[in-house]
């Protein structure tokens, strides 16, 4: 366990070396949010208007929170798996004195945490500038519960990306699957909360990673309830178990495939 904590710390500290690059991305992020904020302001007309239970303030803050989590999950460490499989480095990296997937995940988590913190600060400033302060009533315990769901959501996202990258053992290129996954998260988890979709689609969307990674944590910030927290937490635990199980199975088969083919 200490090895993975050390990897996490190194990745976390290394992220500070790329602060200029991240700051440049802030400009793009700011412009994107400026455009989306104006689009929603035009749709609402009246700030007090309700659309499927959301005021303009809630809609913009949902968008900001979901985008913050999404950008926090944007680390490309999991792409290392695909590259290692393509160039053959995987054959000796799997024999290192640590679990290869655990190594990649630890790097991803360290990088993602710093990204989330930086984008949270930017989103907070943008939200207060465009629509005013977020109207929430949270105590210390509810904030800690929300942070737990955010960390679990970021972790699940990283594991899913690792799972997708492991498909490179057979396809050699997992980029199309990553593209599909990112677009699903963008459309169904960031641009619109679940309530904006037709009623027959909502139960389906709640079964997807959108609910446990983006919608659940964002909704808890906007409208916290113990019932919703438990629903999100249970769903996240189920997702963690399933994804970890799939990663274990596919990784073992992939390593066996390498050994059969002579490394």
Backbone as numpy.savetxt, mean C-alpha at the origin, in Angstrom:
# Nx Ny Nz CAx CAy CAz Cx Cy Cz
15.47 -13.34 13.60 14.64 -12.13 13.60 15.51 -10.87 13.60
16.65 -10.92 14.35 17.52 -9.76 14.43 18.07 -9.38 13.05
18.29 -10.40 12.21 18.82 -10.12 10.87 17.86 -9.26 10.06
16.56 -9.59 10.16 15.57 -8.84 9.39 15.35 -7.44 9.95
15.47 -7.31 11.28 15.38 -5.98 11.90 16.54 -5.11 11.42
17.73 -5.70 11.32 18.90 -4.97 10.84 18.72 -4.55 9.38
18.15 -5.45 8.56 17.88 -5.13 7.16 16.87 -3.99 7.06
15.83 -4.06 7.93 14.82 -3.00 7.97 15.47 -1.65 8.30
16.34 -1.64 9.31 17.00 -0.40 9.71 17.88 0.16 8.60
18.62 -0.72 7.93 19.50 -0.26 6.84 18.68 0.34 5.70
17.56 -0.33 5.35 16.71 0.18 4.28 16.08 1.50 4.67
15.67 1.60 5.94 15.07 2.84 6.45 16.06 4.00 6.35
17.31 3.77 6.79 18.33 4.81 6.75 18.77 5.13 5.33
18.82 4.09 4.47 19.22 4.32 3.07 18.22 5.21 2.34
16.96 5.16 2.77 15.92 5.96 2.12 16.22 7.45 2.20
16.94 7.86 3.26 17.26 9.27 3.43 18.25 9.76 2.37
18.95 8.84 1.73 19.89 9.22 0.68 19.16 9.67 -0.58
17.88 9.29 -0.68 17.12 9.61 -1.89 16.07 10.69 -1.64
16.29 11.47 -0.57 15.35 12.55 -0.23 15.15 13.52 -1.40
16.22 13.96 -2.12 16.01 14.88 -3.25 15.07 14.28 -4.31
15.22 12.97 -4.58 14.34 12.33 -5.54 12.90 12.31 -5.05
12.72 12.02 -3.76 11.38 11.99 -3.18 10.76 13.38 -3.19
11.58 14.39 -2.88 11.07 15.77 -2.89 10.62 16.18 -4.29
11.33 15.72 -5.31 10.93 16.03 -6.68 9.57 15.40 -6.98
9.35 14.19 -6.45 8.06 13.52 -6.66 6.93 14.26 -5.95
7.30 14.99 -4.88 6.29 15.76 -4.17 5.62 16.78 -5.09
6.41 17.33 -6.00 5.86 18.33 -6.94 4.78 17.68 -7.81
5.08 16.50 -8.33 4.11 15.76 -9.14 2.89 15.41 -8.30
3.13 14.98 -7.07 2.04 14.62 -6.17 1.14 15.83 -5.88
1.78 16.97 -5.64 1.03 18.19 -5.34 0.16 18.59 -6.53
0.71 18.54 -7.74 -0.04 18.90 -8.94 -1.22 17.95 -9.16
-0.97 16.65 -8.93 -2.05 15.66 -9.08 -3.19 15.95 -8.11
-2.85 16.20 -6.86 -3.88 16.46 -5.85 -4.57 17.80 -6.12
-3.85 18.76 -6.64 -4.46 20.05 -6.97 -5.54 19.87 -8.04
-5.23 19.07 -9.07 -6.19 18.81 -10.15 -7.40 18.04 -9.63
-7.15 16.97 -8.87 -8.25 16.15 -8.36 -9.13 16.91 -7.37
-8.50 17.76 -6.58 -9.26 18.57 -5.63 -10.20 19.52 -6.36
-9.72 20.13 -7.41 -10.56 21.04 -8.19 -11.67 20.31 -8.93
-11.38 19.10 -9.39 -12.41 18.29 -10.05 -13.55 17.97 -9.08
-13.18 17.52 -7.87 -14.21 17.20 -6.88 -14.94 18.45 -6.41
-14.24 19.56 -6.31 -14.89 20.82 -5.91 -15.93 21.22 -6.94
-15.62 20.99 -8.23 -16.58 21.29 -9.30 -17.78 20.36 -9.23
-17.54 19.09 -8.93 -18.63 18.11 -8.85 -19.57 18.45 -7.69
-18.98 18.85 -6.56 -19.80 19.11 -5.38 -20.53 20.46 -5.47
-19.88 21.51 -5.99 -20.43 22.87 -6.02 -20.59 23.43 -4.61
-21.38 22.74 -3.78 -21.61 23.18 -2.41 -20.79 22.29 -1.47
-19.91 22.89 -0.66 -19.07 22.10 0.26 -19.88 21.25 1.24
-21.11 21.67 1.54 -21.95 20.93 2.49 -22.80 19.84 1.82
-22.69 19.76 0.51 -23.45 18.75 -0.23 -22.95 17.35 0.10
-23.88 16.39 0.18 -23.53 15.00 0.45 -23.66 14.17 -0.82
-22.64 13.39 -1.12 -22.69 12.44 -2.22 -22.37 11.07 -1.65
-23.37 10.22 -1.60 -23.22 8.88 -1.01 -22.60 8.91 0.38
-23.02 9.92 1.17 -22.57 10.01 2.55 -21.29 10.78 2.77
-20.70 11.32 1.71 -19.43 12.04 1.83 -19.63 13.52 1.53
-19.09 14.39 2.41 -19.02 15.81 2.11 -17.75 16.04 1.28
-17.58 17.25 0.76 -16.38 17.57 -0.01 -15.14 17.39 0.86
-15.22 17.86 2.11 -14.09 17.73 3.03 -13.71 16.26 3.21
-14.70 15.39 3.42 -14.42 13.97 3.63 -13.88 13.31 2.36
-14.42 13.70 1.21 -13.98 13.11 -0.05 -12.51 13.44 -0.34
-12.16 14.71 -0.15 -10.77 15.12 -0.41 -9.83 14.46 0.58
-10.23 14.39 1.84 -9.36 13.77 2.84 -9.26 12.26 2.62
-10.33 11.63 2.15 -10.23 10.21 1.81 -9.20 10.02 0.70
-9.30 10.86 -0.32 -8.37 10.79 -1.45 -6.93 10.98 -0.98
-6.72 11.97 -0.10 -5.38 12.25 0.41 -4.83 11.10 1.25
-5.67 10.54 2.11 -5.23 9.44 2.97 -4.90 8.21 2.14
-5.79 7.88 1.20 -5.57 6.72 0.34 -4.31 6.90 -0.51
-4.11 8.11 -1.02 -2.91 8.39 -1.83 -1.65 8.30 -0.96
-1.74 8.76 0.28 -0.59 8.70 1.18 -0.17 7.26 1.41
-1.14 6.39 1.68 -0.84 4.97 1.89 -0.29 4.37 0.60
-0.89 4.73 -0.53 -0.46 4.20 -1.83 0.98 4.60 -2.13
1.30 5.89 -1.93 2.66 6.35 -2.19 3.64 5.75 -1.18
3.15 5.51 0.03 3.99 4.85 1.01 4.33 3.43 0.60
3.41 2.81 -0.17 3.61 1.43 -0.64 4.34 1.37 -1.98
4.84 2.51 -2.47 5.36 2.55 -3.84 6.82 2.11 -3.96
7.38 1.60 -2.87 8.76 1.10 -2.92 8.88 0.00 -3.97
9.98 0.03 -4.71 10.19 -0.96 -5.78 11.12 -2.09 -5.35
11.31 -2.26 -4.04 12.20 -3.30 -3.55 11.76 -4.69 -4.03
10.45 -4.89 -4.13 9.96 -6.21 -4.55 10.35 -6.52 -5.99
10.66 -5.49 -6.80 11.09 -5.71 -8.18 12.44 -6.41 -8.22
13.15 -6.36 -7.08 14.45 -7.02 -7.01 14.31 -8.52 -7.27
13.18 -9.10 -6.86 12.96 -10.53 -7.07 12.94 -10.84 -8.55
12.16 -10.07 -9.32 12.07 -10.30 -10.75 13.43 -10.14 -11.42
14.16 -9.10 -11.02 15.48 -8.87 -11.62 16.45 -9.99 -11.28
16.41 -10.46 -10.03 17.29 -11.55 -9.62 16.98 -12.84 -10.37
15.69 -13.08 -10.63 15.31 -14.28 -11.38 15.75 -14.17 -12.83
15.61 -12.97 -13.40 15.98 -12.77 -14.80 17.48 -12.93 -15.03
18.29 -12.33 -14.14 19.73 -12.37 -14.37 20.43 -13.55 -13.70
19.66 -14.37 -13.00 20.22 -15.59 -12.41 20.81 -15.44 -11.03
20.79 -14.21 -10.46 21.36 -14.00 -9.13 20.59 -14.76 -8.05
19.35 -15.10 -8.35 18.51 -15.80 -7.37 19.13 -17.12 -6.94
19.92 -17.75 -7.85 20.46 -19.09 -7.60 21.42 -19.12 -6.41
22.14 -18.02 -6.16 23.03 -18.00 -5.00 22.46 -17.18 -3.84
21.52 -16.29 -4.12 20.93 -15.50 -3.04 20.02 -16.34 -2.14
19.41 -17.40 -2.71 18.54 -18.25 -1.90 19.34 -19.08 -0.90
20.67 -19.14 -1.09 21.52 -19.92 -0.19 22.18 -19.06 0.89
21.79 -17.80 0.96 22.31 -16.91 2.00 21.75 -17.34 3.37
22.41 -16.91 4.47 21.94 -17.31 5.82 20.71 -16.55 6.29
19.81 -16.26 5.40 18.53 -15.63 5.74 17.53 -16.01 4.66
16.27 -15.89 5.00 15.22 -16.18 4.03 15.18 -15.05 2.99
15.25 -15.41 1.73 15.34 -14.41 0.66 14.10 -13.50 0.63
12.91 -14.10 0.75 11.67 -13.31 0.74 11.63 -12.39 1.96
12.05 -12.92 3.12 12.08 -12.09 4.33 13.02 -10.91 4.17
14.13 -11.13 3.47 15.10 -10.06 3.21 14.47 -8.96 2.35
13.82 -9.34 1.26 13.19 -8.36 0.37 12.07 -7.62 1.09
11.27 -8.36 1.86 10.15 -7.74 2.57 10.65 -6.74 3.61
11.74 -7.08 4.32 12.29 -6.17 5.33 12.77 -4.88 4.68
13.40 -5.00 3.52 13.84 -3.82 2.78 12.64 -2.97 2.35
11.62 -3.66 1.84 10.40 -2.97 1.40 9.78 -2.18 2.56
9.68 -2.83 3.72 9.02 -2.20 4.86 9.79 -0.98 5.35
11.13 -1.11 5.41 11.94 0.02 5.85 11.81 1.21 4.92
11.78 0.95 3.62 11.64 2.01 2.62 10.25 2.62 2.65
9.24 1.78 2.84 7.85 2.24 2.79 7.48 3.11 3.99
8.01 2.78 5.16 7.68 3.56 6.36 8.13 5.01 6.22
9.34 5.22 5.74 9.83 6.60 5.58 9.03 7.32 4.49
8.69 6.61 3.42 7.87 7.23 2.37 6.51 7.64 2.91
5.90 6.78 3.70 4.58 7.08 4.26 4.64 8.32 5.14
5.65 8.40 6.00 5.78 9.55 6.90 5.92 10.85 6.12
6.77 10.85 5.09 7.01 12.06 4.30 5.75 12.48 3.55
5.07 11.52 2.92 3.86 11.86 2.17 2.70 12.23 3.09
2.71 11.69 4.30 1.67 12.07 5.27 1.77 13.55 5.60
2.99 14.02 5.80 3.21 15.44 6.10 2.74 16.31 4.94
3.09 15.91 3.72 2.69 16.68 2.53 1.17 16.67 2.38
0.55 15.51 2.55 -0.91 15.39 2.41 -1.63 16.22 3.45
-1.09 16.24 4.67 -1.69 17.03 5.74 -1.69 18.51 5.37
-0.59 18.98 4.82 -0.49 20.38 4.41 -1.43 20.69 3.25
-1.49 19.77 2.27 -2.36 19.98 1.11 -3.82 20.01 1.54
-4.23 19.08 2.40 -5.61 19.03 2.86 -6.03 20.29 3.58
-5.19 20.76 4.48 -5.52 21.98 5.22 -5.53 23.21 4.31
-4.71 23.18 3.26 -4.66 24.30 2.33 -5.88 24.35 1.44
-6.34 23.20 0.96 -7.42 23.15 -0.03 -8.83 23.08 0.59
-9.02 22.27 1.62 -10.37 22.08 2.15 -10.48 22.30 3.65
-9.40 22.68 4.30 -9.46 22.90 5.74 -9.15 21.63 6.52
-9.16 21.75 7.83 -8.78 20.62 8.68 -9.78 19.48 8.57
-9.29 18.29 8.80 -10.13 17.10 8.74 -11.02 17.04 9.99
-12.29 16.77 9.79 -13.24 16.74 10.90 -13.35 15.33 11.48
-12.51 15.04 12.46 -12.52 13.73 13.09 -12.49 13.88 14.60
-12.90 12.83 15.28 -12.89 12.82 16.74 -12.22 11.53 17.20
-10.90 11.58 17.32 -10.13 10.39 17.63 -9.41 10.55 18.97
-9.32 9.45 19.72 -8.54 9.45 20.95 -7.24 8.68 20.73
-6.44 8.59 21.76 -5.12 7.94 21.64 -5.26 6.48 21.21
-6.24 5.77 21.80 -6.40 4.35 21.50 -6.85 4.13 20.05
-7.79 4.95 19.58 -8.26 4.80 18.21 -7.16 5.14 17.21
-6.31 6.11 17.55 -5.18 6.47 16.67 -4.20 5.29 16.57
-3.93 4.65 17.71 -3.04 3.48 17.71 -3.64 2.33 16.89
-4.94 2.15 16.99 -5.62 1.10 16.22 -5.55 1.39 14.73
-5.72 2.65 14.37 -5.63 3.05 12.97 -4.21 2.83 12.44
-3.20 3.21 13.24 -1.81 3.00 12.84 -1.52 1.52 12.62
-2.11 0.67 13.45 -1.94 -0.77 13.29 -2.47 -1.24 11.95
-3.68 -0.76 11.58 -4.27 -1.17 10.30 -3.47 -0.62 9.12
-2.89 0.58 9.27 -2.07 1.15 8.20 -0.81 0.32 7.99
-0.14 -0.03 9.09 1.08 -0.84 9.00 0.77 -2.21 8.40
-0.32 -2.81 8.84 -0.72 -4.11 8.29 -1.07 -3.98 6.81
-1.75 -2.88 6.46 -2.11 -2.66 5.05 -0.88 -2.52 4.17
0.10 -1.73 4.63 1.34 -1.57 3.87 2.07 -2.91 3.76
2.04 -3.69 4.84 2.70 -5.00 4.84 2.03 -5.95 3.85
0.70 -5.97 3.85 -0.04 -6.84 2.93 0.24 -6.45 1.48
0.28 -5.15 1.22 0.57 -4.68 -0.13 1.95 -5.16 -0.59
2.94 -5.05 0.30 4.28 -5.51 -0.05 4.33 -7.00 -0.31
3.63 -7.79 0.50 3.61 -9.23 0.33 2.91 -9.63 -0.97
1.85 -8.92 -1.32 1.15 -9.20 -2.57 2.07 -8.90 -3.76
2.80 -7.79 -3.68 3.74 -7.45 -4.76 4.86 -8.48 -4.87
5.30 -8.98 -3.72 6.31 -10.04 -3.73 5.75 -11.29 -4.36
4.50 -11.62 -4.02 3.83 -12.79 -4.59 3.74 -12.66 -6.11
3.38 -11.47 -6.58 3.30 -11.24 -8.02 4.68 -11.38 -8.66
5.70 -10.84 -8.00 7.06 -10.92 -8.55 7.56 -12.35 -8.64
7.12 -13.20 -7.72 7.54 -14.61 -7.74 7.03 -15.35 -8.98
6.02 -14.79 -9.64 5.53 -15.42 -10.88 6.59 -15.40 -11.97
7.62 -14.56 -11.77 8.72 -14.47 -12.75 9.50 -15.78 -12.86
9.35 -16.66 -11.87 9.97 -17.99 -11.96 9.49 -18.72 -13.21
8.23 -18.42 -13.62 7.64 -19.09 -14.78 7.44 -18.15 -15.97
7.09 -16.89 -15.70 6.78 -15.97 -16.79 7.97 -15.10 -17.19
8.98 -14.98 -16.30 10.17 -14.15 -16.47 9.87 -12.65 -16.42
8.65 -12.27 -16.66 8.28 -10.85 -16.62 6.95 -10.71 -15.89
7.00 -10.16 -14.68 5.78 -9.99 -13.89 5.20 -8.59 -14.01
5.81 -7.75 -14.85 5.37 -6.35 -14.99 3.90 -6.19 -15.36
3.38 -7.00 -16.32 1.95 -6.86 -16.67 1.03 -7.10 -15.48
1.40 -8.05 -14.61 0.56 -8.35 -13.44 0.64 -7.23 -12.41
1.83 -6.64 -12.27 1.98 -5.49 -11.38 1.15 -4.31 -11.90
1.14 -4.13 -13.21 0.38 -3.02 -13.81 -1.11 -3.20 -13.55
-1.62 -4.41 -13.75 -3.05 -4.68 -13.50 -3.38 -4.43 -12.03
-2.54 -4.92 -11.15 -2.77 -4.76 -9.71 -2.80 -3.29 -9.33
-1.86 -2.50 -9.84 -1.80 -1.08 -9.50 -3.01 -0.32 -10.00
-3.53 -0.68 -11.18 -4.69 0.01 -11.72 -5.97 -0.33 -10.96
-6.06 -1.58 -10.51 -7.22 -1.97 -9.69 -7.22 -1.17 -8.39
-6.06 -1.05 -7.76 -5.95 -0.29 -6.52 -6.24 1.19 -6.75
-5.80 1.71 -7.90 -5.99 3.13 -8.20 -7.47 3.46 -8.40
-8.15 2.67 -9.21 -9.54 2.98 -9.57 -10.50 2.67 -8.44
-10.33 1.48 -7.82 -11.30 1.05 -6.82 -10.93 1.42 -5.39
-9.69 1.91 -5.19 -9.28 2.22 -3.83 -8.88 3.65 -3.57
-8.45 4.37 -4.62 -7.95 5.73 -4.41 -8.91 6.78 -4.96
-9.22 6.69 -6.23 -10.07 7.71 -6.85 -11.46 7.78 -6.23
-12.00 6.62 -5.87 -13.36 6.57 -5.33 -13.43 5.64 -4.13
-14.07 6.06 -3.04 -14.33 5.12 -1.94 -15.39 4.10 -2.38
-15.49 3.02 -1.67 -16.39 1.93 -2.06 -17.83 2.39 -2.21
-18.25 3.35 -1.39 -19.65 3.81 -1.43 -20.02 4.45 -2.76
-19.05 4.84 -3.55 -19.33 5.49 -4.83 -19.66 4.50 -5.94
-19.46 3.22 -5.69 -19.74 2.22 -6.70 -21.15 1.64 -6.52
-21.70 1.03 -7.58 -23.03 0.41 -7.46 -23.09 -0.59 -6.31
-24.24 -0.73 -5.72 -24.39 -1.58 -4.53 -23.98 -3.03 -4.77
-24.23 -3.54 -5.98 -23.90 -4.94 -6.24 -22.39 -5.16 -6.32
-21.62 -4.08 -6.56 -20.17 -4.21 -6.64 -19.48 -4.09 -5.28
-20.11 -3.43 -4.34 -19.47 -3.13 -3.06 -19.01 -4.37 -2.30
-19.85 -5.42 -2.17 -19.37 -6.62 -1.46 -18.18 -7.27 -2.15
-18.14 -7.19 -3.48 -17.03 -7.78 -4.23 -15.75 -7.01 -3.96
-15.84 -5.66 -3.99 -14.66 -4.82 -3.75 -14.13 -5.03 -2.34
-15.05 -5.26 -1.38 -14.63 -5.46 0.01 -13.86 -6.76 0.21
-13.95 -7.65 -0.77 -13.20 -8.91 -0.71 -11.82 -8.80 -1.36
-11.55 -7.66 -1.97 -10.27 -7.46 -2.67 -9.26 -6.78 -1.74
-7.99 -6.70 -2.14 -6.98 -6.01 -1.33 -7.29 -4.53 -1.09
-8.16 -3.95 -1.91 -8.54 -2.54 -1.75 -9.05 -2.28 -0.34
-9.85 -3.18 0.18 -10.48 -2.98 1.49 -9.45 -2.99 2.62
-8.52 -3.93 2.58 -7.57 -4.08 3.69 -6.37 -3.15 3.60
-6.07 -2.65 2.40 -4.89 -1.82 2.23 -5.23 -0.33 2.22
-6.28 0.06 1.50 -6.58 1.48 1.32 -7.87 1.93 1.99
-8.98 1.33 1.58 -10.29 1.81 2.05 -10.45 1.69 3.56
-10.12 0.52 4.10 -10.32 0.28 5.54 -9.61 1.29 6.42
-8.28 1.43 6.30 -7.57 2.43 7.12 -8.04 3.86 6.89
-8.32 4.22 5.62 -8.78 5.58 5.31 -10.15 5.85 5.93
-11.04 4.89 5.82 -12.39 5.04 6.37 -12.36 5.14 7.88
-11.44 4.42 8.51 -11.33 4.48 9.97 -10.92 5.88 10.43
-10.08 6.56 9.66 -9.69 7.91 10.02 -10.86 8.87 9.90
-11.64 8.71 8.85 -12.77 9.61 8.60 -13.95 9.34 9.51
-14.20 8.05 9.79 -15.37 7.68 10.59 -15.05 6.43 11.41
-14.33 6.65 12.48 -13.87 5.51 13.29 -15.01 4.87 14.07
-14.99 3.54 14.09 -15.89 2.77 14.94 -15.20 1.46 15.28
-15.46 0.93 16.46 -14.85 -0.32 16.87 -15.26 -1.48 15.97
-16.51 -1.42 15.49 -17.01 -2.48 14.61 -16.21 -2.49 13.30
-16.02 -1.32 12.71 -15.26 -1.23 11.46 -13.81 -1.65 11.69
-13.24 -1.22 12.81 -11.86 -1.59 13.12 -11.70 -3.11 13.18
-12.62 -3.79 13.86 -12.55 -5.24 13.97 -12.72 -5.90 12.61
-13.64 -5.37 11.81 -13.85 -5.92 10.46 -12.58 -5.80 9.61
-11.95 -4.63 9.67 -10.72 -4.40 8.89 -9.60 -5.29 9.41
-9.44 -5.35 10.74 -8.36 -6.12 11.35 -8.50 -7.61 11.03
-9.70 -8.15 11.16 -9.93 -9.58 10.86 -9.63 -9.86 9.39
-10.10 -8.97 8.51 -9.85 -9.15 7.07 -8.35 -9.10 6.77
-7.64 -8.20 7.45 -6.19 -8.09 7.24 -5.46 -9.35 7.71
-5.87 -9.90 8.83 -5.24 -11.13 9.34 -5.48 -12.28 8.37
-6.70 -12.38 7.85 -7.02 -13.43 6.88 -6.16 -13.27 5.63
-6.05 -12.04 5.15 -5.22 -11.78 3.97 -3.76 -12.14 4.23
-3.24 -11.78 5.40 -1.85 -12.09 5.73 -1.60 -13.60 5.69
-2.51 -14.36 6.28 -2.36 -15.81 6.33 -2.37 -16.40 4.92
-3.35 -15.97 4.10 -3.48 -16.50 2.75 -2.28 -16.14 1.88
-1.88 -14.86 1.91 -0.77 -14.41 1.07 0.54 -15.07 1.49
0.79 -15.16 2.79 2.00 -15.81 3.28 2.05 -17.28 2.88
0.90 -17.93 2.94 0.81 -19.34 2.53 1.13 -19.50 1.05
0.55 -18.62 0.23 0.80 -18.67 -1.22 2.26 -18.37 -1.54
2.84 -17.39 -0.85 4.24 -17.06 -1.07 5.13 -18.25 -0.73
4.85 -18.91 0.39 5.64 -20.07 0.82 5.59 -21.18 -0.23
4.39 -21.47 -0.73 4.21 -22.54 -1.71 4.92 -22.21 -3.02
4.68 -21.00 -3.54 5.25 -20.61 -4.84 6.76 -20.46 -4.75
7.25 -19.90 -3.64 8.70 -19.72 -3.49 9.41 -21.08 -3.46
8.85 -22.03 -2.72 9.47 -23.36 -2.65 9.47 -24.04 -4.02
8.38 -23.90 -4.74 8.32 -24.49 -6.09 9.30 -23.80 -7.02
9.45 -22.50 -6.86 10.39 -21.76 -7.71 11.83 -22.16 -7.44
12.18 -22.29 -6.16 13.55 -22.71 -5.79 13.80 -24.14 -6.27
12.78 -24.98 -6.14 12.92 -26.37 -6.62 13.13 -26.38 -8.12
12.46 -25.50 -8.82 12.60 -25.39 -10.28 14.05 -25.01 -10.64
14.63 -24.11 -9.85 16.01 -23.69 -10.10 16.96 -24.86 -9.89
16.75 -25.60 -8.78 17.62 -26.73 -8.46 17.53 -27.84 -9.51
16.31 -28.08 -10.01 16.12 -29.10 -11.03 16.85 -28.74 -12.31
16.84 -27.42 -12.59 17.48 -26.94 -13.84 18.98 -26.68 -13.63
19.48 -27.04 -12.49 20.92 -26.89 -12.25 21.34 -25.52 -11.84
20.43 -24.75 -11.21 20.78 -23.39 -10.73 20.77 -22.40 -11.85
